[in-house]
Coordinates of C-alpha atoms in Angstrom, one line a residue:
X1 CA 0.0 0.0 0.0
X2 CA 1.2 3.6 -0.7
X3 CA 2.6 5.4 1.6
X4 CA 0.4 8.5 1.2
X5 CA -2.7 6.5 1.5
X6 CA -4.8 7.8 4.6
X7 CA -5.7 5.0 6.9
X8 CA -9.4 5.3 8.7
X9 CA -10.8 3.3 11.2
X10 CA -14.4 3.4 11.3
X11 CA -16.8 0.9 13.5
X12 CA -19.1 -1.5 11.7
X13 CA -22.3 -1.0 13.8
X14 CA -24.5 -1.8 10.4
X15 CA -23.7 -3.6 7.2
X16 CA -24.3 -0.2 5.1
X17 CA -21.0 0.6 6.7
X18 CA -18.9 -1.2 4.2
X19 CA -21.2 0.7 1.4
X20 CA -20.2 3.6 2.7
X21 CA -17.1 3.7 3.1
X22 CA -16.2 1.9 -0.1
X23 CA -18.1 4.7 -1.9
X24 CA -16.2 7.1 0.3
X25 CA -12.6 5.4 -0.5
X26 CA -13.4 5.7 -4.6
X27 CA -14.3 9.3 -4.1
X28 CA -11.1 10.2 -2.0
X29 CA -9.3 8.5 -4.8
X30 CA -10.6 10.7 -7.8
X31 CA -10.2 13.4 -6.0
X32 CA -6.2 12.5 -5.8
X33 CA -6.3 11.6 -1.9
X34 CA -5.8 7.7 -1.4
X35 CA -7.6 6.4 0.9
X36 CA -8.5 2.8 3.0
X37 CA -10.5 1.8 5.8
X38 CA -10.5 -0.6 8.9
X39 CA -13.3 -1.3 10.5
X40 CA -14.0 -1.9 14.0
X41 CA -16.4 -4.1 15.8
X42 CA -16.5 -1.3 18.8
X43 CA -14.8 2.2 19.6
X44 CA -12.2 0.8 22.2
X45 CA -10.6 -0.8 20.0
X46 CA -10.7 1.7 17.3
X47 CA -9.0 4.4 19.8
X48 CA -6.7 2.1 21.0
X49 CA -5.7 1.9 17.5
X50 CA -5.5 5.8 17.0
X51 CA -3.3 6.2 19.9
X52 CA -0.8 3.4 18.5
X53 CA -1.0 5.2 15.3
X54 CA -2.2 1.8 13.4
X55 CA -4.8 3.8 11.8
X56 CA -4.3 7.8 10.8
X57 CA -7.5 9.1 11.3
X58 CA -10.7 7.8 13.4
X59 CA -14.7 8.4 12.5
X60 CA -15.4 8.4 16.6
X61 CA -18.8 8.7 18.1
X62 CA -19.2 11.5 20.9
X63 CA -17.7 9.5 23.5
X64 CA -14.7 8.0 21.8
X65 CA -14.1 11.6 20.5
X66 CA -14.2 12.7 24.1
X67 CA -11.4 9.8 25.0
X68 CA -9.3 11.1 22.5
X69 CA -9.2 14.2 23.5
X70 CA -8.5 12.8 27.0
X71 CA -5.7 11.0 26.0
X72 CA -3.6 13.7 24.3
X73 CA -4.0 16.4 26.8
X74 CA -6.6 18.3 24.2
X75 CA -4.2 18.3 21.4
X76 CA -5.5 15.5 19.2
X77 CA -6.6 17.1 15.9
X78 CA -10.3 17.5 14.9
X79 CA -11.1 17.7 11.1
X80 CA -14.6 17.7 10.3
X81 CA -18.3 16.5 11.3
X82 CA -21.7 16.1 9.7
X83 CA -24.3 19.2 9.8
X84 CA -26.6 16.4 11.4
X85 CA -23.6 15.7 14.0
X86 CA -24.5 19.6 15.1
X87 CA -27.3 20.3 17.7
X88 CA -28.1 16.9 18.7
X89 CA -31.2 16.6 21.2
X90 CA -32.2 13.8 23.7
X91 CA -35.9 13.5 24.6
X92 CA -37.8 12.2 27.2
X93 CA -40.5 10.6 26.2
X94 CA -43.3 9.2 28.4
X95 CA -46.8 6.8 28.0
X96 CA -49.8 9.3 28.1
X97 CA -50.9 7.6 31.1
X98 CA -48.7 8.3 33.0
X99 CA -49.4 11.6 34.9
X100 CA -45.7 12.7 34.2
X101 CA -45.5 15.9 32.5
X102 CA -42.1 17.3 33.3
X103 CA -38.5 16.2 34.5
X104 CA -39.2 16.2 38.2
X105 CA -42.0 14.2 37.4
X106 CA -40.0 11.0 37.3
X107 CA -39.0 11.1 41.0
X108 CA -40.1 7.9 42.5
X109 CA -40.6 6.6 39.0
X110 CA -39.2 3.8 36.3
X111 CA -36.7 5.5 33.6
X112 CA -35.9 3.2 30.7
X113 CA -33.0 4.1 29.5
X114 CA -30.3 2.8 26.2
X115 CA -27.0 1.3 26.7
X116 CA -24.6 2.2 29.2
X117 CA -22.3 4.2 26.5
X118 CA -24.8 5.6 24.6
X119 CA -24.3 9.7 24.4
X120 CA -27.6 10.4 23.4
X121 CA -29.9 7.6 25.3
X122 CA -28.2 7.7 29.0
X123 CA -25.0 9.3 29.7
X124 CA -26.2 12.9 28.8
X125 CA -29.9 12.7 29.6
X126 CA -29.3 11.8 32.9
X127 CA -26.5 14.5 33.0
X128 CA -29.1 17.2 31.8
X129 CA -32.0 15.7 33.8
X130 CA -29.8 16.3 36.8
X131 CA -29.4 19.6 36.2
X132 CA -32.9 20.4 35.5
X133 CA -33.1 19.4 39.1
X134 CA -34.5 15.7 39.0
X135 CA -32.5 14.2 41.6
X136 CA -31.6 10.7 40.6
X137 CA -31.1 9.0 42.8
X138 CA -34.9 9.1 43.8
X139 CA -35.4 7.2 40.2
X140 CA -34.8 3.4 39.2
X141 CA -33.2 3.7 36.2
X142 CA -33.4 0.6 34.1
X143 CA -30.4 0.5 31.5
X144 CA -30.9 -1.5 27.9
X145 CA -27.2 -2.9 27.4
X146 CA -27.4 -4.0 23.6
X147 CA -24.3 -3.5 21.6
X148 CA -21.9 -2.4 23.9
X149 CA -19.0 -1.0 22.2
X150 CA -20.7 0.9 19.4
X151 CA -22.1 3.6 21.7
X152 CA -25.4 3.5 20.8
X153 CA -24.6 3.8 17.2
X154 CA -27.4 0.7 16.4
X155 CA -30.4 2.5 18.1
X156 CA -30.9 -0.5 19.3
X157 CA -31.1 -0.2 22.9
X158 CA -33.4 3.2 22.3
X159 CA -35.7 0.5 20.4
X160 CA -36.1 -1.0 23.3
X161 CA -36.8 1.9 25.5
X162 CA -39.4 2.7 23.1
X163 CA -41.0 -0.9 23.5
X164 CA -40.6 -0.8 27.1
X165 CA -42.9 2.5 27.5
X166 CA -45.2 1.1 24.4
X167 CA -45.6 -2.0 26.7
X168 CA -46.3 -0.5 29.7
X169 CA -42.9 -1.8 31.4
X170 CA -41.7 1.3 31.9
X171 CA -43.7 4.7 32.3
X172 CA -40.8 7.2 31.0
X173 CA -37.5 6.7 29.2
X174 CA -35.2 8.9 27.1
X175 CA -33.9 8.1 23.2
X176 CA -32.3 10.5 20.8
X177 CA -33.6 12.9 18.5
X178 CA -32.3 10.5 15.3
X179 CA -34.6 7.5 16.8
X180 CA -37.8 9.4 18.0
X181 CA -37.9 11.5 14.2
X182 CA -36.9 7.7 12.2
X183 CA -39.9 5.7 14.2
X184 CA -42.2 8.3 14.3
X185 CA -42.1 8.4 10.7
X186 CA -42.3 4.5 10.0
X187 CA -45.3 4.8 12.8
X188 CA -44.1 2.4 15.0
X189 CA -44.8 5.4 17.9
X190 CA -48.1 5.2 18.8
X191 CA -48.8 9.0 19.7
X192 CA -52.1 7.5 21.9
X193 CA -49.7 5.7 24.1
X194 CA -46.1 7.7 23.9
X195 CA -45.5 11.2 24.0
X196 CA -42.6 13.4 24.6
X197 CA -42.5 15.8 27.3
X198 CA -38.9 17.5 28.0
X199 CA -35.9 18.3 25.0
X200 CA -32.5 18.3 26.5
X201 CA -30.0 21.6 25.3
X202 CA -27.8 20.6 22.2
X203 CA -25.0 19.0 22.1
X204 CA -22.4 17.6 19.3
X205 CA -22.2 14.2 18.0
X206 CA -19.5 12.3 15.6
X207 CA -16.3 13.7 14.2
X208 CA -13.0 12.7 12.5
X209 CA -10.5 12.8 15.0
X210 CA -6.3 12.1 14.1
X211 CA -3.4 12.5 16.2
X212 CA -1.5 15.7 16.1
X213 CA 1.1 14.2 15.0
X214 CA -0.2 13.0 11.7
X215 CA 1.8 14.2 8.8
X216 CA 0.4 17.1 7.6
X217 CA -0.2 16.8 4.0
X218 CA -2.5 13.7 5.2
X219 CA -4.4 15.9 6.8
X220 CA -4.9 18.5 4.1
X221 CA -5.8 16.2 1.5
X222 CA -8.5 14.4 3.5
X223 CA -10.1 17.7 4.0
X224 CA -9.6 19.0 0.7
X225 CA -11.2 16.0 -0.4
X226 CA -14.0 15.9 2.5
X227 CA -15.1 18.9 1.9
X228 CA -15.4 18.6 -1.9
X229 CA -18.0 16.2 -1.4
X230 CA -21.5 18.3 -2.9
X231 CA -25.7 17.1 -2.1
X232 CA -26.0 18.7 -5.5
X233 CA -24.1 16.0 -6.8
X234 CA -26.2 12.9 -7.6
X235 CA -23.0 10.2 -7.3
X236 CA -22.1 12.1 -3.5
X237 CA -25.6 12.7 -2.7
X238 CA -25.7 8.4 -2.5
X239 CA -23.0 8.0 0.1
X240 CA -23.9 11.8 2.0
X241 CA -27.6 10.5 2.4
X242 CA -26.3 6.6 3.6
X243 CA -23.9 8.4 6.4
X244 CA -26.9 10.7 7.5
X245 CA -26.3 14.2 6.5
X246 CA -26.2 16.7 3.3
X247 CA -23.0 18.7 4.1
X248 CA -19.5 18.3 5.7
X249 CA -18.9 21.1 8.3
X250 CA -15.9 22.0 9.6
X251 CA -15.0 20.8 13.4
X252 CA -16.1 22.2 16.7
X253 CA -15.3 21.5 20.2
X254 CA -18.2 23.5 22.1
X255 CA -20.9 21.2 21.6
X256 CA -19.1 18.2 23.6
X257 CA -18.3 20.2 26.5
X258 CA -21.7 18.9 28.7
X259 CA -20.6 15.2 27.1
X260 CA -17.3 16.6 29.1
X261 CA -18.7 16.9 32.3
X262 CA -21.4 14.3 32.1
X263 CA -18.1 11.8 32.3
X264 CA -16.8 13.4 35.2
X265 CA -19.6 13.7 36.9
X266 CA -20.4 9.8 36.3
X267 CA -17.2 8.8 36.6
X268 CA -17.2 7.2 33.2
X269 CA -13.7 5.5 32.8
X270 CA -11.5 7.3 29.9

């Protein structure tokens, strides 16, 4: 393999993954930036791999962004994120029949909630909950631990928050904005029985992450070539619409600085 070719590691928490990035790989290469992927089977591994240097750049959900930052003192380099990656909201969503109608409403209550490293279905509802003034430890929160390792990336666990509450096995819980908009359009919410009550403050999600260490003209010709990618283009509006967004924005670090403190708070190990 060359020696210019940029190296991404990228986890494989759904089959369209390899479409993806294989369409992503032919388009770097047109565009005169070589470029392969790894994939992952969770985000440990994948930022145990950046921090080794095995791979050159990382496609890291919030919380494996957050560890790489951790690890290199703040200095690790961050090149780009979706426009869908901007904003991000958590909801809590309750059944109708339930009686509760705000946060505080949950004290002494069931809260379904997704998988122990998911950003947007635990770790920073329960940070933002708390600081609405829910104390927490007056609610039994009941944690869906599906997929470990992908951070939530499968929706699966907020799948089956949603079927706890549509069940009746749970009267609140809380999902992310991507799931509640997805299954409310395929109208497997029943508004009759669920119903959201309480929007958390944004936050940020994925981003490309690299060490700052990484040689330079690496990193300029991925984002020359990221950036280059256009919805009004039918061949790059495929792969933009199978990764979830219409345009490449540059990076920000703002919108991860409650994900920031929701780890230290919970003692989340980094």
């Amino acid at each position: 393999m060359a020696k210019d070719t940029i190296i991404l590691g990228a986890v494989a928490y759904l089959p369209k993954v390899v479409t993806i990035w294989e369409g992503i790989r032919d388009f770097f290469e047109a565009q005169g930036a070589p470029l392969d992927f790894v994939l992952f089977s969770n985000y440990e591994r994948q930022v145990e791999y950046l921090l080794e240097s095995k791979i050159d750049i990382a496609w890291n959900a919030p919380l494996a962004h957050v560890r790489i930052k951790h690890h290199t003192g703040g200095k690790s380099l961050s090149l780009g994120m979706r426009d869908s990656d901007r904003d991000f909201h958590s909801r809590l969503i309750v059944r109708k029949d339930s009686a509760i109608k705000n946060p505080k409403d949950i004290e002494g209550k069931t809260l379904a909630v997704g998988s122990r490293d998911s950003t947007q279905a635990k770790i920073l509802p329960l940070h933002f909950l708390k600081a609405e003034g829910v104390d927490l430890n007056k609610v039994n929160v009941v944690s869906f631990d599906v997929d470990l390792g992908k951070h939530g990336d499968t929706g699966m666990s907020e799948l089956d928050v949603l079927a706890a509450l549509h069940d009746g096995k749970a009267p609140a819980g809380t999902i992310g904005d991507l799931i509640w908009v997805t299954e409310q359009a395929a109208g497997h919410i029943d508004p009759n029985v669920v119903e959201c009550v309480w929007v958390t403050p944004g936050f940020d999600h994925c981003m490309f992450d690299a060490l700052p260490n990484l040689d330079p003209q690496k990193v300029e010709r991925f984002k020359k070539a990221l950036f280059a990618m256009k919805w009004e283009n039918a061949s790059h509006r495929r792969l933009l619409e199978l990764e979830g967004l219409k345009e490449w924005l540059p990076p920000r670090e703002e919108g991860y600085k409650s994900l920031k403190e929701a780890v230290s708070d919970q003692k989340i190990a980094l």
